[in-house]
Short mmCIF file of C-alpha atoms in Angstrom, two decimals:
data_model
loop_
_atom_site.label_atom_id
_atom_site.label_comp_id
_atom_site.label_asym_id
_atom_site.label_seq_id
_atom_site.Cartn_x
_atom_site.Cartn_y
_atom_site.Cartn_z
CA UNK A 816 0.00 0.00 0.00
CA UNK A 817 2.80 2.48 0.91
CA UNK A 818 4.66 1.52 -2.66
CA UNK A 819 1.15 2.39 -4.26
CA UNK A 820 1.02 5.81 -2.32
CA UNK A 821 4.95 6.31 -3.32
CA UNK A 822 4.22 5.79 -7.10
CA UNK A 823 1.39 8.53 -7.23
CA UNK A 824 3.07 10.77 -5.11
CA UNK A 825 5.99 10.62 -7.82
CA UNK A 826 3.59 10.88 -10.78
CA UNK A 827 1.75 13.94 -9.22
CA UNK A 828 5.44 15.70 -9.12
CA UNK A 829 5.96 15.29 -12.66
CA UNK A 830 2.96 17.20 -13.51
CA UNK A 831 3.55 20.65 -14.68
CA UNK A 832 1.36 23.60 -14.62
CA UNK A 833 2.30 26.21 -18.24
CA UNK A 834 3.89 28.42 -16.35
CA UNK A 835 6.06 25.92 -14.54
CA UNK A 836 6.74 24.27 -17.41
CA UNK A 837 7.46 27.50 -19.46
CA UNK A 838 9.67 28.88 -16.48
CA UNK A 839 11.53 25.67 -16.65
CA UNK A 840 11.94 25.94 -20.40
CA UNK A 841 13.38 28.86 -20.51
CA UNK A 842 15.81 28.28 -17.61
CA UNK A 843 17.22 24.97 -19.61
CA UNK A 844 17.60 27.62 -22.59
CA UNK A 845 19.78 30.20 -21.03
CA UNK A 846 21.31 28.06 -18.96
CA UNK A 847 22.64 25.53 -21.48
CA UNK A 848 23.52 27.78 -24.61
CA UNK A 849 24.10 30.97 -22.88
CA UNK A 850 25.10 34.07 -25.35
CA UNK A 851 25.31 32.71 -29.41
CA UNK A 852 26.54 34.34 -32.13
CA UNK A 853 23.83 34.51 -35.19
CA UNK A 854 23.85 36.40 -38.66
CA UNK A 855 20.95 37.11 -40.51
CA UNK A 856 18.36 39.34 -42.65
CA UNK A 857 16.29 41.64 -40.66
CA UNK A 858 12.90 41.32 -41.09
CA UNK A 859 8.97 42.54 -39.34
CA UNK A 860 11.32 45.29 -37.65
CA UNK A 861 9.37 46.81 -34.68
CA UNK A 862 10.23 50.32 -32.64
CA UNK A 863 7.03 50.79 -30.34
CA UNK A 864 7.29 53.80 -27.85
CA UNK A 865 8.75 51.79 -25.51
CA UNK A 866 12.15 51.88 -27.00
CA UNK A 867 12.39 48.04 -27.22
CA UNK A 868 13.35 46.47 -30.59
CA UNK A 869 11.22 43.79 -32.05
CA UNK A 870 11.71 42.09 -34.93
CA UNK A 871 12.95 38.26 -36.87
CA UNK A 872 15.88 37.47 -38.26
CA UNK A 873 15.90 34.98 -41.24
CA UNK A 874 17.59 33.20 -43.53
CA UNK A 875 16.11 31.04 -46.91
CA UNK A 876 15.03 28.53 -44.40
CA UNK A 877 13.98 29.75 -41.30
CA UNK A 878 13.74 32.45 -39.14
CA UNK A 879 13.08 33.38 -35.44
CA UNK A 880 12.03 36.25 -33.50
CA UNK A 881 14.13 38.59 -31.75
CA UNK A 882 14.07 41.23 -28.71
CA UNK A 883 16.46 43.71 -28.29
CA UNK A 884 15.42 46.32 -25.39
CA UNK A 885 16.32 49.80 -25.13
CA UNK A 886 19.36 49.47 -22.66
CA UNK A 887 21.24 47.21 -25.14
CA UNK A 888 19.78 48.79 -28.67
CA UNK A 889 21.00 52.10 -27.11
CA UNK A 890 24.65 51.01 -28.10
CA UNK A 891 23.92 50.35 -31.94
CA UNK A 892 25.54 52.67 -33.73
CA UNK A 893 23.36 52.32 -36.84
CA UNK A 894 19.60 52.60 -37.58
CA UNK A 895 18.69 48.78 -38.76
CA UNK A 896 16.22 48.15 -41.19
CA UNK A 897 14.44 45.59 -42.96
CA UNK A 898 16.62 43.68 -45.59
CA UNK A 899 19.45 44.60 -43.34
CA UNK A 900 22.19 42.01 -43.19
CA UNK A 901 23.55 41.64 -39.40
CA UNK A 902 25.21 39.68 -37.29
CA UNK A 903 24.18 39.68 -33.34
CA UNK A 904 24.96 38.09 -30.22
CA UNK A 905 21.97 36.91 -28.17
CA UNK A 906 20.66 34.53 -25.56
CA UNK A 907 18.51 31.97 -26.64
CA UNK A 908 15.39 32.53 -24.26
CA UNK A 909 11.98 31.46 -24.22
CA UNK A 910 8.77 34.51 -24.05
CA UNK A 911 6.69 33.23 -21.20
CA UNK A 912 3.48 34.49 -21.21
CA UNK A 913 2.90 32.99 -25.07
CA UNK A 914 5.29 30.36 -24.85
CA UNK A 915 7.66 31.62 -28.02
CA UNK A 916 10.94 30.95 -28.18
CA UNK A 917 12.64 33.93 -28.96
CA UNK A 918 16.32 35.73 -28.85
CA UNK A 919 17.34 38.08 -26.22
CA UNK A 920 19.67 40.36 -28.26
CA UNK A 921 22.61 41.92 -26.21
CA UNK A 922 24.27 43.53 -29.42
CA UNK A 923 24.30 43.98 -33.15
CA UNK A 924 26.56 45.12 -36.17
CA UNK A 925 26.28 45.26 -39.77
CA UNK A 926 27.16 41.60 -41.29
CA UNK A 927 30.74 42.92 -42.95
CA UNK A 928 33.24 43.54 -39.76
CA UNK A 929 30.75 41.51 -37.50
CA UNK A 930 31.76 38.47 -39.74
CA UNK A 931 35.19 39.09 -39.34
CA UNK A 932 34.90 38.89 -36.04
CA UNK A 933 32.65 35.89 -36.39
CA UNK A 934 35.04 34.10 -38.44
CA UNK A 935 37.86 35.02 -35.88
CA UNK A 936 35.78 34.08 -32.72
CA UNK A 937 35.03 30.35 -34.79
CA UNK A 938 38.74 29.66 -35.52
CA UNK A 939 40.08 30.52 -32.26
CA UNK A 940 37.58 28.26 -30.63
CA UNK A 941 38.29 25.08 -33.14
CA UNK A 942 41.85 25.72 -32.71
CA UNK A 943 41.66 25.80 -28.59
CA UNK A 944 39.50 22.92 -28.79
CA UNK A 945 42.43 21.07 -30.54
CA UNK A 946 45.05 22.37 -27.78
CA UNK A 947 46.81 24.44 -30.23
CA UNK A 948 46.40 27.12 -27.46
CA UNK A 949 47.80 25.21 -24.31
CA UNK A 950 49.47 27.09 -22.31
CA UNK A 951 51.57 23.74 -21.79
CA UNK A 952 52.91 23.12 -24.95
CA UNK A 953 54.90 26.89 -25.19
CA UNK A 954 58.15 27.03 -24.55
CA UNK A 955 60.27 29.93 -22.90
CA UNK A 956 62.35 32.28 -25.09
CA UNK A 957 65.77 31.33 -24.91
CA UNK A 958 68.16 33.98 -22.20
CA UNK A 959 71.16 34.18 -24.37
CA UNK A 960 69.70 34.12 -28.20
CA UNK A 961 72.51 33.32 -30.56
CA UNK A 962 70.64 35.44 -33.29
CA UNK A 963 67.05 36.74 -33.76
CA UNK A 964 64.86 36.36 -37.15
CA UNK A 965 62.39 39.01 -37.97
CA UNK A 966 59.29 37.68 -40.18
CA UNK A 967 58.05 41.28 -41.45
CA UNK A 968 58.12 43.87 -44.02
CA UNK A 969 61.46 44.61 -45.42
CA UNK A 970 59.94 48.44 -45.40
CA UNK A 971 57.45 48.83 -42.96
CA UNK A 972 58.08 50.83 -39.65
CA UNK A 973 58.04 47.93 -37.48
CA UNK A 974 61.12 46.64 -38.96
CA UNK A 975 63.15 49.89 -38.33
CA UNK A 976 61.55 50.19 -34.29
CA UNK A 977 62.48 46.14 -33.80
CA UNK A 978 65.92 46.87 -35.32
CA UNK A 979 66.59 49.91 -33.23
CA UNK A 980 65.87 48.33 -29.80
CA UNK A 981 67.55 45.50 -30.53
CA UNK A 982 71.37 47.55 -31.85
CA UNK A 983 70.27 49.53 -28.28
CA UNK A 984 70.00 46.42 -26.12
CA UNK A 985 71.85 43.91 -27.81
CA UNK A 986 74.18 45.88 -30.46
CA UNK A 987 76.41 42.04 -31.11
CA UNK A 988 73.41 40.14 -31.66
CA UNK A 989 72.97 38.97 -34.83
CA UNK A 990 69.69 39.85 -36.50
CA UNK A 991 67.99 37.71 -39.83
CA UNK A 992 65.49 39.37 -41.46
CA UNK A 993 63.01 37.38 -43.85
CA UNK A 994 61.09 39.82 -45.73
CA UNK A 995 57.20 38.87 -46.70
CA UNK A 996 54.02 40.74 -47.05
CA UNK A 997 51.98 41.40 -43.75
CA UNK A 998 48.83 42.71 -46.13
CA UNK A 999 46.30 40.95 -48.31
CA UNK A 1000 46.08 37.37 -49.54
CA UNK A 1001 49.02 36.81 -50.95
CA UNK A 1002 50.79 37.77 -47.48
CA UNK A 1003 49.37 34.35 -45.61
CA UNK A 1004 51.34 31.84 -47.94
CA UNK A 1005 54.43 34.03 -47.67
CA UNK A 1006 54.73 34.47 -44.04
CA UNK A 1007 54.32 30.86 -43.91
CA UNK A 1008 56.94 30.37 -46.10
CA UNK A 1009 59.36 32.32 -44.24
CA UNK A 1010 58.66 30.52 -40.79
CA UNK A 1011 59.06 27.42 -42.75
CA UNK A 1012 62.71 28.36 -43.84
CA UNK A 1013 63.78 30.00 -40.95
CA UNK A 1014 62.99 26.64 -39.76
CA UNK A 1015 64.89 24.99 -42.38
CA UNK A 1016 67.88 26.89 -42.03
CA UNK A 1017 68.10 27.10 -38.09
CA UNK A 1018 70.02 30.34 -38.18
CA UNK A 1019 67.78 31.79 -35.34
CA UNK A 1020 67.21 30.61 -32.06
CA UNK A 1021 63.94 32.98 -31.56
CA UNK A 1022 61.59 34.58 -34.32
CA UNK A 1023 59.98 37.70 -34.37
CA UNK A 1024 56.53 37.61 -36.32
CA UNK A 1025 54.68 40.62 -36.64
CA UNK A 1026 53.71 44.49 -38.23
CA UNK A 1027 52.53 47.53 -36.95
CA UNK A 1028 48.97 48.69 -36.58
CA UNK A 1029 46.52 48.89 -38.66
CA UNK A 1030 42.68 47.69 -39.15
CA UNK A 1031 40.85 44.61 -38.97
CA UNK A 1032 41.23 43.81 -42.38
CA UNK A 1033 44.65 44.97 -42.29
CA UNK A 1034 45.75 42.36 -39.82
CA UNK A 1035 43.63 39.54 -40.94
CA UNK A 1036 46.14 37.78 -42.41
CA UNK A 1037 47.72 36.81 -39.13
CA UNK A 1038 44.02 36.02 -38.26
CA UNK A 1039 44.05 32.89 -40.81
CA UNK A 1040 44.93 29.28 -39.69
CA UNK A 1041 47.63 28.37 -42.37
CA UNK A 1042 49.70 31.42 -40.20
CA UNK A 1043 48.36 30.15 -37.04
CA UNK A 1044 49.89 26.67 -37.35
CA UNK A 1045 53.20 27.28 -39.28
CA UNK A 1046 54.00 29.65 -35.47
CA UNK A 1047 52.64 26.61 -33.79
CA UNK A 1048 54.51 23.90 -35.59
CA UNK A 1049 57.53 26.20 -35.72
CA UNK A 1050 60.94 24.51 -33.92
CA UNK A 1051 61.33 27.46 -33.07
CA UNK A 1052 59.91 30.24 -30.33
CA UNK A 1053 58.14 32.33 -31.88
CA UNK A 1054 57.24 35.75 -30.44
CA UNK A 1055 54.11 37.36 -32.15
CA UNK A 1056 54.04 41.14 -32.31
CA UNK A 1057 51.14 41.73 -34.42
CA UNK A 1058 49.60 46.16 -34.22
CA UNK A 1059 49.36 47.55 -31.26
CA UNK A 1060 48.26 46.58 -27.98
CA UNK A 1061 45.22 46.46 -27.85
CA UNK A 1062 44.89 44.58 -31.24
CA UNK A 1063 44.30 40.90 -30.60
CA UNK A 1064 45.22 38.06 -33.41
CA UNK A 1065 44.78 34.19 -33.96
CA UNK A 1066 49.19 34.30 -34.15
CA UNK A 1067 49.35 35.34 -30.49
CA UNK A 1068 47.27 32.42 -28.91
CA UNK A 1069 49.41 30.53 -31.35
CA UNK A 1070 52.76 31.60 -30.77
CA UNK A 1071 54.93 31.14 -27.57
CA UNK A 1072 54.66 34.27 -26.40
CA UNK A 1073 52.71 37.60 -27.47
CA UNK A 1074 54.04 40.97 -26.92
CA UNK A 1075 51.90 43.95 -27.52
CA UNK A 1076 54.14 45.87 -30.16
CA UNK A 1077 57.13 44.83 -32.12
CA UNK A 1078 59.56 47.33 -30.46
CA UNK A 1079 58.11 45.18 -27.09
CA UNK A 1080 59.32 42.43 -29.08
CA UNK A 1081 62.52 42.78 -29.31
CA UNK A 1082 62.51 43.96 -26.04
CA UNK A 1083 61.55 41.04 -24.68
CA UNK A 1084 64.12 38.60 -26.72
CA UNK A 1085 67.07 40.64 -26.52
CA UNK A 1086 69.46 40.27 -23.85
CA UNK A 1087 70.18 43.51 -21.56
CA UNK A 1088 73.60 43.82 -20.49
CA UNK A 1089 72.30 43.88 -16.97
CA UNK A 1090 71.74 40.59 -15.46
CA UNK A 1091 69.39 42.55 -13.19
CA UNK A 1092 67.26 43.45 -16.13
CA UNK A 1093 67.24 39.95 -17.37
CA UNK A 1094 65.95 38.80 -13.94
CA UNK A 1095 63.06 41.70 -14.18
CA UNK A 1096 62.04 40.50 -17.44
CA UNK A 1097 61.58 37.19 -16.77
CA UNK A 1098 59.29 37.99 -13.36
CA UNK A 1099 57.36 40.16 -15.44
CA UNK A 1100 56.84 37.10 -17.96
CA UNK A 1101 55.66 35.00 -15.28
CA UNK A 1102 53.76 37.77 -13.41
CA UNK A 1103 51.75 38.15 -17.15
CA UNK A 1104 51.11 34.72 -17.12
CA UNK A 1105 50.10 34.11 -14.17
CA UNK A 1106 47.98 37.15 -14.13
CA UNK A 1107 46.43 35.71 -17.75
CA UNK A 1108 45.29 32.86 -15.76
CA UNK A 1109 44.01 34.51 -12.96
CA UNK A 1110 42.63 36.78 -15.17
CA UNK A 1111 41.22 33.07 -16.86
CA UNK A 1112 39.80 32.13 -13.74
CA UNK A 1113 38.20 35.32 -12.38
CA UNK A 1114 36.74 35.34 -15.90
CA UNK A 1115 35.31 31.98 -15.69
CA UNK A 1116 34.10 32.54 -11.97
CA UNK A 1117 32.15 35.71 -13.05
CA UNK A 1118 30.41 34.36 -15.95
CA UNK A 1119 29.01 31.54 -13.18
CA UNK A 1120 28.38 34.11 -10.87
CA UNK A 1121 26.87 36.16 -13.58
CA UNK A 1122 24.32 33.08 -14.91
CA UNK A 1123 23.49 32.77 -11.56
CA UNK A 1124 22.57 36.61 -11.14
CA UNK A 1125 20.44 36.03 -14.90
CA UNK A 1126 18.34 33.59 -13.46
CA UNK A 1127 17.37 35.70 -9.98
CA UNK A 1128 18.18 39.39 -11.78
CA UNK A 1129 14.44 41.16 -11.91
CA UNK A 1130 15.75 42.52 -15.15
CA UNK A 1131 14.83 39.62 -16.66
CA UNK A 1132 11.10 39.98 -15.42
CA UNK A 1133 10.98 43.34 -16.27
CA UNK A 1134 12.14 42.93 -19.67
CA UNK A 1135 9.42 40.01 -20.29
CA UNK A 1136 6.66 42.29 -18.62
CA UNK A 1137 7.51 45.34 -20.44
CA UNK A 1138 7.42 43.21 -24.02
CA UNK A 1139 4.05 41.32 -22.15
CA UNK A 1140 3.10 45.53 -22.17
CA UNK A 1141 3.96 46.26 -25.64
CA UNK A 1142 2.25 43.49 -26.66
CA UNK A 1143 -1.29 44.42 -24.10
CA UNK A 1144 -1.00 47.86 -26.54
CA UNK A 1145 -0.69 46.62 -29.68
CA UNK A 1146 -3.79 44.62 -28.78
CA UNK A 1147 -5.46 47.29 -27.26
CA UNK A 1148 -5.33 49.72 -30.41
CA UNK A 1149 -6.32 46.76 -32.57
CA UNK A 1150 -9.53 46.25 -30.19
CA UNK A 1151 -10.40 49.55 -30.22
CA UNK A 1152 -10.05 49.83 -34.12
CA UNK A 1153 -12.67 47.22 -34.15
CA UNK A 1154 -15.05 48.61 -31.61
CA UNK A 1155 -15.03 51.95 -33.71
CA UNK A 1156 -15.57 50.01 -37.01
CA UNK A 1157 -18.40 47.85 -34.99
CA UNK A 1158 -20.22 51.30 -33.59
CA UNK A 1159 -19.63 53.41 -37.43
CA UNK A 1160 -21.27 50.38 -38.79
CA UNK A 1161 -23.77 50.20 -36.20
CA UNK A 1162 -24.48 53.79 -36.76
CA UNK A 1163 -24.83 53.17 -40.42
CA UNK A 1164 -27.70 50.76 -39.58
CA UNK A 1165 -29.95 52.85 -36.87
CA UNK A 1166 -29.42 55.42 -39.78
CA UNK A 1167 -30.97 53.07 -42.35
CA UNK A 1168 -33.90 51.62 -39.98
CA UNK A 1169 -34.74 55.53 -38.93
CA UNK A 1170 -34.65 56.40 -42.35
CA UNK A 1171 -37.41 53.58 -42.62
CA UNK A 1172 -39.55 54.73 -39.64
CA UNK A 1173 -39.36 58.10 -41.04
CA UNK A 1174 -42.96 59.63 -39.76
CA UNK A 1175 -43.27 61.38 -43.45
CA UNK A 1176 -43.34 57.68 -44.12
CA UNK A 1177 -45.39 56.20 -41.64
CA UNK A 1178 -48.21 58.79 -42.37
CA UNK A 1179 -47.86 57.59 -45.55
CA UNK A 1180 -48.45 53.94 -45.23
CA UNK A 1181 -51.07 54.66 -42.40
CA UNK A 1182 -53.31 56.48 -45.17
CA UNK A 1183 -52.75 54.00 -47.68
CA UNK A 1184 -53.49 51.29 -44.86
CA UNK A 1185 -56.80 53.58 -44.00
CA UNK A 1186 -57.95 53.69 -47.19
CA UNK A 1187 -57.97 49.91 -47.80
CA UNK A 1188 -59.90 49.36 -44.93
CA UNK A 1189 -62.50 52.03 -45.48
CA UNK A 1190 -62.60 50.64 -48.33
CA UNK A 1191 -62.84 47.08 -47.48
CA UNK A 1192 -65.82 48.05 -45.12
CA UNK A 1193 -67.63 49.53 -47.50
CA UNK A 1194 -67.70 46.29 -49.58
CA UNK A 1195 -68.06 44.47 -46.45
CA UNK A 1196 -71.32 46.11 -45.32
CA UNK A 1197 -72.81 46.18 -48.94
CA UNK A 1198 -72.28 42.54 -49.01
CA UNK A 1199 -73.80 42.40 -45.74
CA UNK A 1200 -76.83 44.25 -46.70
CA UNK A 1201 -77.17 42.18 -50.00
CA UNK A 1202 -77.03 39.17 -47.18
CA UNK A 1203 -79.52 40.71 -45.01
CA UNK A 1204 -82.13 41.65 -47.81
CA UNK A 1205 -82.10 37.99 -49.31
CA UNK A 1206 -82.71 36.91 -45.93
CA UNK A 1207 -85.72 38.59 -45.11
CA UNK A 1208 -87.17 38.50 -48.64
CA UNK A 1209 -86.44 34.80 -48.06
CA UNK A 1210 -88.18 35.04 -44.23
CA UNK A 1211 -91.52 37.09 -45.56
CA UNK A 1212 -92.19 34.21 -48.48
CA UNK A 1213 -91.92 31.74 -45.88
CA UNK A 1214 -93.90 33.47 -42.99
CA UNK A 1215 -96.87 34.49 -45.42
CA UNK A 1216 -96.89 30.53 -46.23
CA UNK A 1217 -98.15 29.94 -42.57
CA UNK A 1218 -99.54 33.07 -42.15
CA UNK A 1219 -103.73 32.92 -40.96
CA UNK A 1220 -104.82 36.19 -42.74
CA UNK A 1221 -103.73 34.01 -46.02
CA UNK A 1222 -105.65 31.16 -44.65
CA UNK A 1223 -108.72 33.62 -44.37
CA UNK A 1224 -107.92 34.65 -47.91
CA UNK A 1225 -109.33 31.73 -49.46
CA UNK A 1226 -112.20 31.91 -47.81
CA UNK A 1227 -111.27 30.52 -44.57
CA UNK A 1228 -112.80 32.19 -41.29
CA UNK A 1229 -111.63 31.93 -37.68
CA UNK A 1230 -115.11 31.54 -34.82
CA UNK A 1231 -113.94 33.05 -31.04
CA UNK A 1232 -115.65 33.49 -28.18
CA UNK A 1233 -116.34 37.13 -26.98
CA UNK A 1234 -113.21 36.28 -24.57
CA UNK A 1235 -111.13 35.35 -27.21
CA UNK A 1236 -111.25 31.53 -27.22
CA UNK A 1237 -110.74 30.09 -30.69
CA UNK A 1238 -113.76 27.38 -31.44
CA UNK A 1239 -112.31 24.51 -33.49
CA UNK A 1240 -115.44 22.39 -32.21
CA UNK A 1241 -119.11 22.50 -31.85
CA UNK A 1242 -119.00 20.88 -28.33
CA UNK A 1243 -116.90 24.20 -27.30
CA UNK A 1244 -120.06 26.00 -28.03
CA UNK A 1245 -123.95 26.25 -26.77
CA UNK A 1246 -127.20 27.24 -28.75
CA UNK A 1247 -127.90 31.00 -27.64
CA UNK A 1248 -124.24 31.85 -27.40
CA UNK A 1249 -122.84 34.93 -28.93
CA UNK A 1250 -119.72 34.30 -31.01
CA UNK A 1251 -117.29 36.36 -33.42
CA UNK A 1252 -115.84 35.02 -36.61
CA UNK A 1253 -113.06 36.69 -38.44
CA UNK A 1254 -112.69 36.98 -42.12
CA UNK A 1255 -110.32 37.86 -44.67
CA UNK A 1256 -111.54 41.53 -44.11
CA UNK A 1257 -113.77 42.37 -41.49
CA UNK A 1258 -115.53 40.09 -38.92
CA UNK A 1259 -118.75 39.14 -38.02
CA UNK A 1260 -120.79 38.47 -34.48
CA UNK A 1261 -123.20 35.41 -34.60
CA UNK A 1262 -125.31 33.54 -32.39
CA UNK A 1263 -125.59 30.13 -31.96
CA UNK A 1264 -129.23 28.74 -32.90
CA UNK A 1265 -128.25 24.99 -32.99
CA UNK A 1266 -125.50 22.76 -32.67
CA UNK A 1267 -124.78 19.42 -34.86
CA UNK A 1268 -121.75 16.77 -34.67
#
């Protein structure tokens, strides 16, 4: 009995209500794809008064619909529009109250650098995912370099900065220089092909890879994966000192070490003649690494700590409430469209029916309904005189059939007594009596002289 009373106690906790099981839904979502990266056509673009974005993004196939509210839209620096090709970054999420699943958007950008950075944010992952990136498999720079290659333009201003800092900190150490494009298409299969024989000729115990600044497109080549594993694959340390600082390529997860410039470079591979210098550099090597994986780990612990905020932040309520609002509007002004098209059409009709009851109108049709019945009882009462007039022509014929005084018209008489008695016998009478007979005109008064049977 108790394993009965377990079973449907288990059953009843499996059954949802919508909201539970929409809650729920959307939980799993964000929780288990967190922010995507997605690139599409805009389309059914939205801007209600509420500054929230609303709208789908499609391909041929398929599309979905999208939210972007006003605190992240506010950062767009273009006006999107329909037919728009973008690329966003969103969390998959799920609209409660109707059960769509939709896209949260947290930012957009027109399709042309955003898939740059799409393509760039793709190969670094596929690449890390194949340990091309561990931090175990880089090896330190050498102390004492025999000689230094450079893998850059044989005229661009990074070559003269490296060259300087180097004849200022090292002025004996040799320097090789292997010239190749750092621009365009052509420039991925020849920096390759200069890694490749600096490789072959092991002339170099450290190489320098690298340009100055410049844009995205600029610097893409050191963004492609042919560069990305000849560095990794290279015998030989490789330094990458790709733009400035703050420009960040596919070659410096790659290499062995990145340094922010190329004058930092060679700053960092060439020998000071103070031993106390040497010592300073290397602590600041190992303080940058070990601050990149601290910095690793405190990134990792806030996006936990921030997935955990998601799921209790009242943002997230507010944002489905004030969409659940924009939608209460929309449907508001579309009821009210149809309760003034109900009442003009309404309108229209009482118009129409008083038109009809119009008392011009109903005077009218009372006159003509008058005169039909005036009429009809005219008819009605000459028929019923015509009725009448047969009837008692008919009654008179019939009454003068039984009538006495045409009885006493043939000759007939009718005897009384002087009280009135009518005599139909002789017994009713006696000899001396006084009687009075009626004729057809006039009457007479008799007296009885004799009576026979």
């Amino acid at each position: 009995m108790n394993h009965l009373n377990d079973s449907s106690q288990n059953r009843a906790q499996q059954i949802f209500t919508v909201t539970r099981l929409n809650s729920a839904v959307r939980m799993i979502l964000e929780q288990d794809l967190g922010l995507v990266w997605l690139t599409g056509e805009l389309s059914n673009l939205a801007m209600p008064s509420s500054g929230h974005w609303y709208f789908s993004l499609k391909d041929m196939s398929a599309q979905v619909r999208c939210a972007m509210f006003k605190g992240n839209n506010r950062r767009v620096p273009f006006r999107p529009q329909d037919g728009m090709q973008v690329l966003v970054q969103a969390r998959v999420s799920l609209y409660e109250p109707r059960g769509d699943y939709q896209l949260i958007i947290e930012s957009m950008q027109p399709a042309g650098d955003g898939m740059l950075a799409l393509r760039f944010e793709e190969l670094k992952r596929r690449l890390s995912a194949e340990g091309l990136f561990d931090e175990g498999r880089k090896r330190p720079l050498p102390r004492e370099p025999r000689a230094v290659g450079l893998v850059t333009s044989a005229t661009g201003a990074a070559l003269h900065d490296m060259l300087t800092v180097l004849k200022r900190r090292a002025p004996d150490l040799p320097v090789f220089i292997y010239p190749t494009q750092v621009q365009g298409s052509t420039a991925i299969g020849q920096i390759v092909a200069a890694i490749n024989l600096a490789n072959r000729r092991t002339e170099v115990d450290v190489l320098i890879v690298g340009r100055g600044g410049g844009s995205l497109e600029d610097l893409w080549c050191f963004n492609e994966e042919a560069v990305a594993r000849a560095i990794a694959h290279s015998a030989i340390p490789v330094v990458s000192a790709v733009g400035h600082e703050v420009d960040v390529t596919i070659s410096d997860f790659a290499a062995d070490l990145r340094a922010p410039t190329p004058s930092a470079a060679a700053e960092l591979v060439a020998p000071d003649r103070s031993a106390r210098a040497q010592r300073l550099a290397h602590l600041h090597q190992r303080i940058a690494q070990a601050m990149a994986r601290r910095q690793t780990a405190a990134s990792h612990q806030f996006a936990l700590l921030q997935k955990r905020l998601d799921h209790q932040d009242p943002k997230r309520r507010l944002e489905q409430q004030s969409q659940h609002l924009d939608e209460l509007a929309n449907r508001l002004q579309q009821l009210l469209a149809s309760r003034l098209h109900q009442g003009e059409r309404r309108l229209a009709n009482l118009e129409l029916r008083l038109q009809a009851r119009s008392p011009e109108k109903l005077l009218a049709a009372g006159k003509r309904r008058h005169q039909l019945a005036e009429e009809r009882l005219f008819a009605l009462m000459a028929k019923r005189q015509s009725q009448a007039d047969h009837s008692l022509a008919m009654l008179s014929a019939r009454l003068d059939g039984v009538s006495p005084l045409a009885t006493l018209g043939r000759g007939y008489s009718i005897t009384r007594t002087r009280s009135g008695e009518v005599i139909s016998r002789a017994s009713q009478t006696a000899p001396g009596q006084t009687l009075v007979t009626t004729l057809a005109e006039g009457s007479l008064t008799v007296r009885v002289d004799s009576i026979s049977d």
